[in-house]
């Protein structure tokens, strides 16, 4: 079957619509066309490292880290329950778990806007119970809540897929040798599930760092994460050089984090989704 | 005791996942426009939804782009997957990594880089640019759906067809294509859902009044809460559910087939 030329349209497509656009991002980060032709500049890259922008980058990473930790703490027990053999009707529960993910993530974020409003449903219920009301919409807390809500399945599914493949006899062996459940968990189950945990972390952390929608809707118009900063450069300020530089730095940091993570994740078992 | 804890935890997590969606759906039937109180049952938001010209045009663009983008992506992607199985060594590694690239790069970077390209070549942002962007992010999904199917079939059947006098084209049409068609359909459906669902890439690559449903929701949500969005989202949720049931049904059917072959 010598049909290599069939890939040609695809390769051309990817060259034009993936490689060249990335080269353009690179180009706009480092080159500037002035009245006397195109010249090299590091001005845009340097601006990324100004304190106000570093603060935004730092906040994006901090919020993403916090959300990832919440997802892990909430998601790991859920994955264990889904993978446990005592569970009846497991397939049904898993489909039920995946369904919200198929709903547009804007819709899910919007749903939280309506719940968290000052006279929203949560506060109505709290008032009816004569409890103090909360006002967390347009704060860090609402943004973290939105991230955890949107990305929790990305943490649960990879962990679940690894946990459900663990050989039961290994766990039984640990029990036979006298390990209590806690010891069995920390010495056997958790280490075996690490590949799933790592891909879960990557899959939550990546979209959490780069989002600009959750922060805009739940954080309010003035709320700035690196995604909002990039969006602003391209759609409001029209500063392509700075926007490209921000994107470039963001991609570099993400590639580095993922590179370090996947080095630990030697067998790529955990990467599978379904 | 343990199973009680497990059940309560499962309930809490599912409550967390579903409560917002259910509330949203419930309030799409609310007579009163202010969502603090229930003003009685109504279907008027569903009627007004289809009288809103902005939403109707967004719906039209969403579906049109999803159909065209997933068809084009399926054709290019299937051809590429067939070619890819015949590649060896470095070219294969390069092509595969090129296919992973859009999956790994953040949406926002894909969006702005495509926007830069379109503006750079002086293409007006609008329907065409959004379509091109959608084809681009759909392609990897088609390829990764078709490739496993191609790996399963043996080269012998193809060679047998050639020995029996079929031209290479006939052999592909009559022997290979029927065997990989489940993968092609899955790839098409994945591409379709990705396109229907996309916000970030569309947001940066569209312009001049062309917007899809996600972009409309975004702009409406920023302007303030509107019960019409609830009605729209309820309808979308039902559509997604139907599509999901269909895909699931297909996949389980295939699984059964494979299992039977294995035995």
Coordinates of C-alpha atoms in Angstrom, one line a residue:
Chain A
X1 CA 0.0 0.0 0.0
X2 CA 2.0 2.9 -1.2
X3 CA -0.3 5.8 -0.7
X4 CA 1.9 8.3 1.1
X5 CA 0.7 11.2 -1.1
X6 CA -2.7 11.0 0.5
X7 CA -1.2 12.9 3.5
X8 CA -0.1 15.8 1.3
X9 CA -3.4 17.8 1.6
X10 CA -3.3 17.3 5.4
X11 CA 0.4 18.3 5.7
X12 CA -0.3 21.4 3.6
X13 CA -3.3 22.3 5.7
X14 CA -1.3 21.9 8.9
X15 CA 1.6 23.9 7.5
X16 CA -0.7 26.8 6.6
X17 CA -3.0 26.8 9.6
X18 CA -0.8 25.5 12.4
X19 CA 2.8 26.1 11.7
X20 CA 2.7 29.4 10.0
X21 CA 0.4 31.0 12.6
X22 CA 2.8 29.9 15.3
X23 CA 5.7 31.4 13.4
X24 CA 3.6 34.6 13.1
X25 CA 3.3 34.7 16.9
X26 CA 7.0 34.3 17.2
X27 CA 7.5 37.0 14.5
X28 CA 5.3 39.6 16.1
X29 CA 7.0 39.0 19.5
X30 CA 10.4 39.9 18.2
X31 CA 10.0 42.0 15.1
X32 CA 8.6 45.4 14.5
X33 CA 8.0 47.2 11.3
X34 CA 8.8 50.9 11.6
X35 CA 9.3 53.6 9.0
X36 CA 12.8 52.3 8.3
X37 CA 11.9 48.7 7.7
X38 CA 11.6 45.6 9.9
X39 CA 13.8 45.5 12.9
X40 CA 14.5 43.1 15.8
X41 CA 13.3 44.1 19.2
X42 CA 13.1 42.5 22.7
X43 CA 11.0 45.4 24.0
X44 CA 7.7 43.3 24.0
X45 CA 9.3 40.3 25.8
X46 CA 10.8 42.6 28.4
X47 CA 7.4 44.2 29.0
X48 CA 6.0 40.8 30.0
X49 CA 8.4 40.8 32.9
X50 CA 7.3 44.2 34.3
X51 CA 5.9 43.9 37.8
X52 CA 2.2 44.6 37.0
X53 CA 2.2 41.8 34.3
X54 CA 4.2 39.4 36.4
X55 CA 1.6 39.9 39.1
X56 CA -1.1 38.8 36.6
X57 CA 0.9 35.8 35.5
X58 CA 1.6 34.9 39.1
X59 CA -2.1 35.2 39.9
X60 CA -3.1 33.0 37.0
X61 CA -0.7 30.3 38.1
X62 CA -1.7 30.6 41.7
X63 CA -5.5 30.2 40.9
X64 CA -4.8 27.3 38.6
X65 CA -2.7 25.6 41.2
X66 CA -5.4 26.1 43.9
X67 CA -8.1 24.8 41.5
X68 CA -6.0 21.8 40.6
X69 CA -5.5 20.9 44.2
X70 CA -9.3 21.2 44.9
X71 CA -10.0 19.0 41.8
X72 CA -7.5 16.4 43.0
X73 CA -8.8 16.3 46.6
X74 CA -12.4 16.2 45.5
X75 CA -11.8 14.0 42.4
X76 CA -9.6 11.2 43.8
X77 CA -12.3 9.8 46.2
X78 CA -14.8 10.1 43.3
X79 CA -12.6 8.2 41.0
X80 CA -12.0 5.5 43.7
X81 CA -15.8 5.1 44.1
X82 CA -16.4 4.9 40.4
X83 CA -13.6 2.3 40.1
X84 CA -14.7 0.2 43.1
X85 CA -16.1 -3.2 42.5
X86 CA -18.9 -2.8 45.0
X87 CA -20.5 -0.2 42.8
X88 CA -23.7 -1.3 41.1
X89 CA -24.6 0.1 37.7
X90 CA -21.1 1.6 37.2
X91 CA -21.4 2.2 33.5
X92 CA -24.6 4.2 34.0
X93 CA -22.9 6.4 36.7
X94 CA -19.9 7.0 34.4
X95 CA -22.1 8.2 31.5
X96 CA -24.0 10.4 34.0
X97 CA -20.6 11.8 35.2
X98 CA -19.5 12.7 31.6
X99 CA -22.8 14.2 30.5
X100 CA -22.3 17.7 32.0
X101 CA -18.9 17.9 30.3
X102 CA -20.7 17.7 26.9
X103 CA -22.6 20.8 27.7
X104 CA -21.0 24.0 26.5
X105 CA -18.6 25.3 29.2
X106 CA -19.9 28.8 28.8
X107 CA -23.3 27.5 29.7
X108 CA -22.0 25.8 32.8
X109 CA -20.2 29.0 33.8
X110 CA -23.3 31.0 33.1
X111 CA -25.3 28.7 35.4
X112 CA -23.0 29.7 38.3
X113 CA -23.4 33.3 37.5
X114 CA -27.2 33.0 38.0
X115 CA -26.7 30.9 41.2
X116 CA -24.1 33.2 42.9
X117 CA -25.8 36.6 42.2
X118 CA -26.7 38.7 45.2
X119 CA -30.3 37.9 44.8
X120 CA -29.5 34.5 43.2
X121 CA -30.9 31.2 44.2
X122 CA -28.2 30.3 46.8
X123 CA -28.8 33.5 48.6
X124 CA -32.6 33.0 48.4
X125 CA -32.3 29.7 50.1
X126 CA -29.9 31.0 52.7
X127 CA -32.3 33.8 53.5
X128 CA -35.2 31.5 53.7
X129 CA -33.2 29.5 56.3
X130 CA -32.3 32.8 57.9
X131 CA -28.6 32.2 57.4
X132 CA -26.2 34.9 56.5
X133 CA -26.0 35.4 52.7
X134 CA -22.8 35.1 50.7
X135 CA -21.5 37.5 48.1
X136 CA -18.6 35.7 46.3
X137 CA -19.6 36.6 42.7
X138 CA -16.8 38.7 41.1
X139 CA -14.1 37.5 43.5
X140 CA -11.3 35.0 43.4
X141 CA -13.5 32.5 45.1
X142 CA -16.1 32.5 42.4
X143 CA -13.3 32.1 39.7
X144 CA -11.9 29.1 41.6
X145 CA -15.4 27.6 42.0
X146 CA -16.0 28.0 38.3
X147 CA -12.6 26.3 37.4
X148 CA -13.2 23.4 39.8
X149 CA -16.8 22.9 38.5
X150 CA -15.7 23.0 34.8
X151 CA -12.5 20.9 35.1
X152 CA -13.3 18.3 37.8
X153 CA -14.2 15.6 35.3
X154 CA -10.8 16.1 33.7
X155 CA -9.2 15.0 37.0
X156 CA -11.6 12.2 37.8
X157 CA -11.6 10.3 34.4
X158 CA -7.9 9.7 34.0
X159 CA -7.6 8.6 37.6
X160 CA -10.6 6.4 37.3
X161 CA -9.2 4.8 34.1
X162 CA -5.9 3.9 35.9
X163 CA -7.6 2.7 39.1
X164 CA -10.0 0.4 37.3
X165 CA -7.0 -1.3 35.6
X166 CA -5.1 -2.1 38.8
X167 CA -4.8 -5.8 39.3
X168 CA -7.0 -6.8 42.3
X169 CA -4.6 -9.5 43.3
X170 CA -1.9 -6.9 44.1
X171 CA -4.2 -5.3 46.6
X172 CA -5.3 -8.6 48.0
X173 CA -1.6 -9.6 48.4
X174 CA -1.0 -6.4 50.5
X175 CA -4.0 -7.2 52.7
X176 CA -2.8 -10.9 53.1
X177 CA 0.6 -9.6 54.2
X178 CA -1.1 -7.7 57.0
X179 CA -1.3 -4.1 55.7
X180 CA -4.2 -2.2 57.0
X181 CA -6.4 -0.3 54.5
X182 CA -4.6 3.0 55.0
X183 CA -1.2 1.4 54.5
X184 CA -2.5 -0.5 51.4
X185 CA -3.7 2.8 50.0
X186 CA -0.5 4.8 50.5
X187 CA 1.9 2.0 49.7
X188 CA 0.1 0.2 46.9
X189 CA -3.0 1.9 45.3
X190 CA -1.8 5.5 45.3
X191 CA 1.6 4.9 43.8
X192 CA 0.0 2.7 41.1
X193 CA -2.4 5.5 40.2
X194 CA 0.2 8.2 39.8
X195 CA 0.2 8.2 36.0
X196 CA -3.6 8.9 36.1
X197 CA -3.0 11.6 38.7
X198 CA -0.4 13.2 36.6
X199 CA -2.5 13.4 33.5
X200 CA -5.4 14.6 35.5
X201 CA -3.2 17.4 36.9
X202 CA -2.1 18.4 33.4
X203 CA -5.6 18.3 32.0
X204 CA -6.9 20.5 34.8
X205 CA -4.0 22.9 35.0
X206 CA -3.7 23.6 31.3
X207 CA -7.1 25.0 30.7
X208 CA -7.2 26.7 34.1
X209 CA -4.1 28.7 33.4
X210 CA -5.2 29.8 30.0
X211 CA -8.9 30.5 30.6
X212 CA -10.2 34.0 30.0
X213 CA -13.9 33.2 30.0
X214 CA -14.4 31.9 33.6
X215 CA -12.4 34.9 34.9
X216 CA -14.4 37.3 32.8
X217 CA -17.8 36.0 33.7
X218 CA -17.3 35.0 37.3
X219 CA -14.5 37.5 38.1
X220 CA -16.1 40.5 36.5
X221 CA -15.0 43.0 33.8
X222 CA -11.9 44.2 35.7
X223 CA -10.6 40.8 36.6
X224 CA -7.3 40.0 35.0
X225 CA -5.7 36.6 34.3
X226 CA -3.1 36.0 31.6
X227 CA -5.8 34.9 29.3
X228 CA -7.7 38.1 29.7
X229 CA -4.5 40.1 29.2
X230 CA -3.9 38.3 25.9
X231 CA -7.4 38.8 24.8
X232 CA -7.2 42.5 25.7
X233 CA -4.1 42.9 23.6
X234 CA -5.6 41.5 20.5
X235 CA -9.2 42.7 20.7
X236 CA -9.1 46.0 22.6
X237 CA -5.6 47.5 22.6
X238 CA -4.5 46.1 19.3
X239 CA -1.0 45.6 20.7
X240 CA -0.1 42.4 18.7
X241 CA 3.6 42.5 19.8
X242 CA 2.8 42.4 23.5
X243 CA 0.0 39.9 23.0
X244 CA 2.2 37.6 21.0
X245 CA 5.0 37.9 23.6
X246 CA 2.5 37.0 26.4
X247 CA 1.3 33.9 24.4
X248 CA 4.8 32.9 23.6
X249 CA 5.9 33.0 27.3
X250 CA 2.7 31.2 28.3
X251 CA 3.3 28.4 25.9
X252 CA 6.9 28.1 26.9
X253 CA 6.0 27.8 30.6
X254 CA 3.3 25.3 29.8
X255 CA 5.5 23.2 27.6
X256 CA 8.1 23.2 30.4
X257 CA 5.7 22.2 33.1
X258 CA 4.2 19.4 30.9
X259 CA 7.7 18.2 29.9
X260 CA 8.7 17.9 33.6
X261 CA 5.4 16.2 34.4
X262 CA 5.4 13.7 31.6
X263 CA 9.0 12.8 32.4
X264 CA 7.7 11.4 35.6
X265 CA 4.8 9.8 33.8
X266 CA 6.8 7.1 32.0
X267 CA 4.2 4.8 30.8
X268 CA 1.5 6.7 29.0
X269 CA -1.3 4.6 30.4
X270 CA -3.0 7.4 32.2
X271 CA -3.4 9.6 29.2
X272 CA -6.4 7.8 27.9
X273 CA -9.8 9.4 28.3
X274 CA -12.4 6.9 27.5
Chain B
X1 CA -21.1 2.4 57.0
X2 CA -18.5 2.5 54.2
X3 CA -21.1 2.1 51.5
X4 CA -23.2 4.8 53.1
X5 CA -20.3 7.2 53.0
X6 CA -19.6 6.3 49.4
X7 CA -23.2 6.9 48.4
X8 CA -23.4 10.2 50.2
X9 CA -20.2 11.4 48.6
X10 CA -21.3 10.3 45.1
X11 CA -24.6 12.1 45.7
X12 CA -22.8 15.3 46.8
X13 CA -20.5 15.3 43.7
X14 CA -23.4 14.6 41.3
X15 CA -25.4 17.3 43.0
X16 CA -22.6 19.7 42.5
X17 CA -22.3 18.8 38.9
X18 CA -26.0 18.8 38.0
X19 CA -27.6 21.4 40.3
X20 CA -26.6 24.4 38.3
X21 CA -27.8 22.8 35.0
X22 CA -31.1 21.7 36.5
X23 CA -31.7 25.2 38.0
X24 CA -31.0 26.7 34.7
X25 CA -33.4 24.4 32.9
X26 CA -36.1 24.9 35.5
X27 CA -35.9 28.7 35.1
X28 CA -36.3 28.5 31.4
X29 CA -40.0 27.8 32.2
X30 CA -40.3 30.7 34.6
X31 CA -42.9 33.3 33.7
X32 CA -41.1 36.0 35.7
X33 CA -38.1 37.6 34.1
X34 CA -36.3 38.2 37.5
X35 CA -34.9 35.0 38.6
X36 CA -35.4 35.2 42.3
X37 CA -38.9 34.1 42.3
X38 CA -41.1 31.7 40.4
X39 CA -43.8 33.5 38.4
X40 CA -45.5 30.4 37.0
X41 CA -45.0 28.0 34.1
X42 CA -44.5 29.4 30.6
X43 CA -43.0 28.4 27.3
X44 CA -42.8 32.0 26.1
X45 CA -39.0 32.1 26.2
X46 CA -38.8 29.2 23.8
X47 CA -41.1 31.2 21.4
X48 CA -39.2 34.4 21.9
X49 CA -35.9 32.5 21.4
X50 CA -36.8 31.8 17.8
X51 CA -38.0 35.3 17.1
X52 CA -34.7 36.7 18.2
X53 CA -32.9 37.3 14.9
X54 CA -29.4 37.3 16.6
X55 CA -29.9 33.9 18.1
X56 CA -31.5 32.4 14.9
X57 CA -28.6 33.6 12.8
X58 CA -26.1 32.3 15.4
X59 CA -27.9 28.9 15.3
X60 CA -27.7 29.0 11.5
X61 CA -23.9 29.7 11.5
X62 CA -23.2 27.2 14.2
X63 CA -24.9 24.3 12.4
X64 CA -23.7 25.3 8.9
X65 CA -20.1 25.7 10.0
X66 CA -20.2 22.4 12.0
X67 CA -21.6 20.5 9.0
X68 CA -19.1 21.9 6.4
X69 CA -16.1 21.8 8.8
X70 CA -16.7 18.2 9.9
X71 CA -17.2 16.9 6.3
X72 CA -14.1 18.6 5.1
X73 CA -12.1 17.5 8.1
X74 CA -13.4 14.0 7.7
X75 CA -12.3 13.8 4.1
X76 CA -8.8 15.3 4.6
X77 CA -8.3 13.5 7.9
X78 CA -9.3 10.0 6.5
X79 CA -7.0 10.4 3.5
X80 CA -4.2 11.5 5.8
X81 CA -4.8 8.6 8.1
X82 CA -4.6 6.1 5.2
X83 CA -1.4 7.8 4.0
X84 CA 0.0 7.8 7.6
X85 CA -0.3 4.0 8.0
X86 CA 1.9 3.6 5.0
X87 CA 4.6 5.9 6.3
X88 CA 7.7 4.8 8.2
X89 CA 10.4 6.4 10.3
X90 CA 10.9 10.1 10.5
X91 CA 8.1 11.4 8.2
X92 CA 5.7 9.4 10.3
X93 CA 7.0 10.8 13.6
X94 CA 6.9 14.3 12.2
X95 CA 3.3 13.9 11.0
X96 CA 2.1 12.4 14.2
X97 CA 3.7 15.1 16.3
X98 CA 2.2 17.7 14.0
X99 CA -1.2 16.1 14.7
X100 CA -0.6 16.3 18.5
X101 CA 0.3 20.0 18.3
X102 CA -3.2 21.5 18.1
X103 CA -4.4 19.1 20.8
X104 CA -1.6 20.3 23.1
X105 CA -1.5 24.0 22.4
X106 CA -3.9 26.1 24.5
X107 CA -7.1 27.2 22.7
X108 CA -6.4 30.9 23.2
X109 CA -3.0 30.5 21.5
X110 CA -4.6 28.7 18.6
X111 CA -7.3 31.4 18.4
X112 CA -4.9 34.3 18.3
X113 CA -2.4 32.7 16.0
X114 CA -5.0 31.9 13.4
X115 CA -6.4 35.4 13.8
X116 CA -2.9 36.8 13.1
X117 CA -2.6 34.6 10.0
X118 CA -6.0 35.7 8.6
X119 CA -5.3 39.4 9.2
X120 CA -1.8 39.0 7.8
X121 CA -3.0 37.6 4.5
X122 CA -5.8 40.3 4.5
X123 CA -8.7 37.8 4.7
X124 CA -11.7 39.4 6.2
X125 CA -12.7 37.8 9.5
X126 CA -16.1 36.2 9.2
X127 CA -17.7 33.0 8.0
X128 CA -14.8 31.7 5.9
X129 CA -12.1 32.3 8.5
X130 CA -14.2 30.7 11.3
X131 CA -14.8 27.7 9.0
X132 CA -11.1 27.3 8.2
X133 CA -10.3 27.5 12.0
X134 CA -12.9 24.8 12.8
X135 CA -11.5 22.5 10.1
X136 CA -8.1 22.9 11.6
X137 CA -8.9 21.9 15.2
X138 CA -11.2 19.1 14.0
X139 CA -8.6 17.3 11.9
X140 CA -6.6 15.6 14.7
X141 CA -9.8 14.1 16.1
X142 CA -10.7 12.5 12.8
X143 CA -7.2 11.2 12.3
X144 CA -7.0 9.7 15.8
X145 CA -10.4 8.0 15.3
X146 CA -9.6 6.5 11.9
X147 CA -5.9 5.4 12.7
X148 CA -6.8 2.6 15.2
X149 CA -9.3 1.1 12.7
X150 CA -6.6 1.1 10.0
X151 CA -4.2 -0.6 12.3
X152 CA -6.7 -3.4 12.9
X153 CA -7.1 -4.5 9.3
X154 CA -4.5 -6.6 7.6
X155 CA -2.7 -5.7 4.4
X156 CA -3.6 -9.1 3.0
X157 CA -7.2 -8.3 2.2
X158 CA -6.1 -5.3 0.2
X159 CA -3.4 -7.4 -1.7
X160 CA -6.0 -10.2 -2.3
X161 CA -8.3 -7.6 -3.9
X162 CA -5.4 -6.5 -6.1
X163 CA -4.5 -10.1 -7.1
X164 CA -8.1 -10.7 -8.0
X165 CA -7.8 -7.9 -10.5
X166 CA -9.2 -4.8 -8.6
X167 CA -7.5 -1.5 -9.3
X168 CA -6.0 0.1 -6.2
X169 CA -8.8 2.6 -6.2
X170 CA -11.4 -0.2 -6.3
X171 CA -9.6 -2.1 -3.6
X172 CA -9.7 0.9 -1.3
X173 CA -13.4 1.6 -2.1
X174 CA -14.6 -2.0 -1.7
X175 CA -12.2 -3.4 0.9
X176 CA -10.6 -0.8 3.1
X177 CA -13.3 1.8 3.3
X178 CA -16.1 -0.5 4.6
X179 CA -13.8 -1.7 7.3
X180 CA -12.7 1.7 8.6
X181 CA -16.1 3.3 8.2
X182 CA -17.0 3.1 12.0
X183 CA -13.9 5.1 12.7
X184 CA -14.8 7.6 10.1
X185 CA -18.3 8.1 11.5
X186 CA -16.9 8.4 15.0
X187 CA -14.4 11.0 13.8
X188 CA -17.1 12.9 12.0
X189 CA -19.3 13.0 15.1
X190 CA -16.4 14.1 17.3
X191 CA -15.5 16.9 14.8
X192 CA -19.1 17.9 14.7
X193 CA -19.5 18.2 18.5
X194 CA -16.2 20.0 18.8
X195 CA -17.3 22.5 16.2
X196 CA -20.8 23.0 17.8
X197 CA -19.2 23.4 21.2
X198 CA -16.3 25.7 20.4
X199 CA -16.0 29.2 21.8
X200 CA -12.5 30.3 22.2
X201 CA -11.1 29.7 18.7
X202 CA -14.4 31.0 17.1
X203 CA -14.2 34.1 19.3
X204 CA -10.9 35.2 17.8
X205 CA -11.4 34.1 14.2
X206 CA -14.8 35.6 13.5
X207 CA -16.0 39.1 12.7
X208 CA -18.4 41.3 10.8
X209 CA -21.6 40.1 12.5
X210 CA -21.0 36.4 12.1
X211 CA -21.2 34.7 15.5
X212 CA -22.0 31.2 16.7
X213 CA -24.2 30.2 19.7
X214 CA -21.3 30.1 22.2
X215 CA -20.3 33.7 21.2
X216 CA -23.9 34.8 21.5
X217 CA -24.2 33.3 25.0
X218 CA -21.0 35.0 26.0
X219 CA -22.1 38.4 24.9
X220 CA -25.6 38.0 26.3
X221 CA -24.2 36.8 29.7
X222 CA -22.0 39.8 29.9
X223 CA -24.9 42.2 29.2
X224 CA -27.0 40.6 32.0
X225 CA -29.0 37.5 32.7
X226 CA -31.6 36.7 30.1
X227 CA -34.2 33.9 30.4
X228 CA -33.9 33.3 26.6
X229 CA -30.4 31.9 27.2
X230 CA -31.8 29.4 29.7
X231 CA -34.3 28.2 27.0
X232 CA -31.5 28.0 24.5
X233 CA -29.2 26.1 26.8
X234 CA -32.0 23.6 27.7
X235 CA -32.5 22.9 24.0
X236 CA -28.7 22.5 23.5
X237 CA -28.5 20.2 26.5
X238 CA -31.3 17.9 25.1
X239 CA -29.5 17.9 21.6
X240 CA -26.2 17.0 23.2
X241 CA -27.8 14.2 25.2
X242 CA -29.4 12.7 22.1
X243 CA -26.1 12.9 20.2
X244 CA -24.3 11.3 23.2
X245 CA -26.8 8.5 23.4
X246 CA -26.3 7.9 19.7
X247 CA -22.5 7.9 19.9
X248 CA -22.5 5.6 22.9
X249 CA -24.9 3.2 21.2
X250 CA -22.5 3.1 18.2
X251 CA -19.5 2.5 20.3
X252 CA -21.0 -0.3 22.4
X253 CA -22.2 -1.9 19.2
X254 CA -18.6 -1.8 17.8
X255 CA -17.2 -3.1 21.1
X256 CA -19.5 -6.1 20.9
X257 CA -18.5 -6.8 17.4
X258 CA -14.8 -6.7 18.3
X259 CA -15.3 -8.9 21.3
X260 CA -17.1 -11.4 19.1
X261 CA -14.1 -11.4 16.6
X262 CA -11.7 -11.8 19.5
X263 CA -13.5 -14.9 20.7

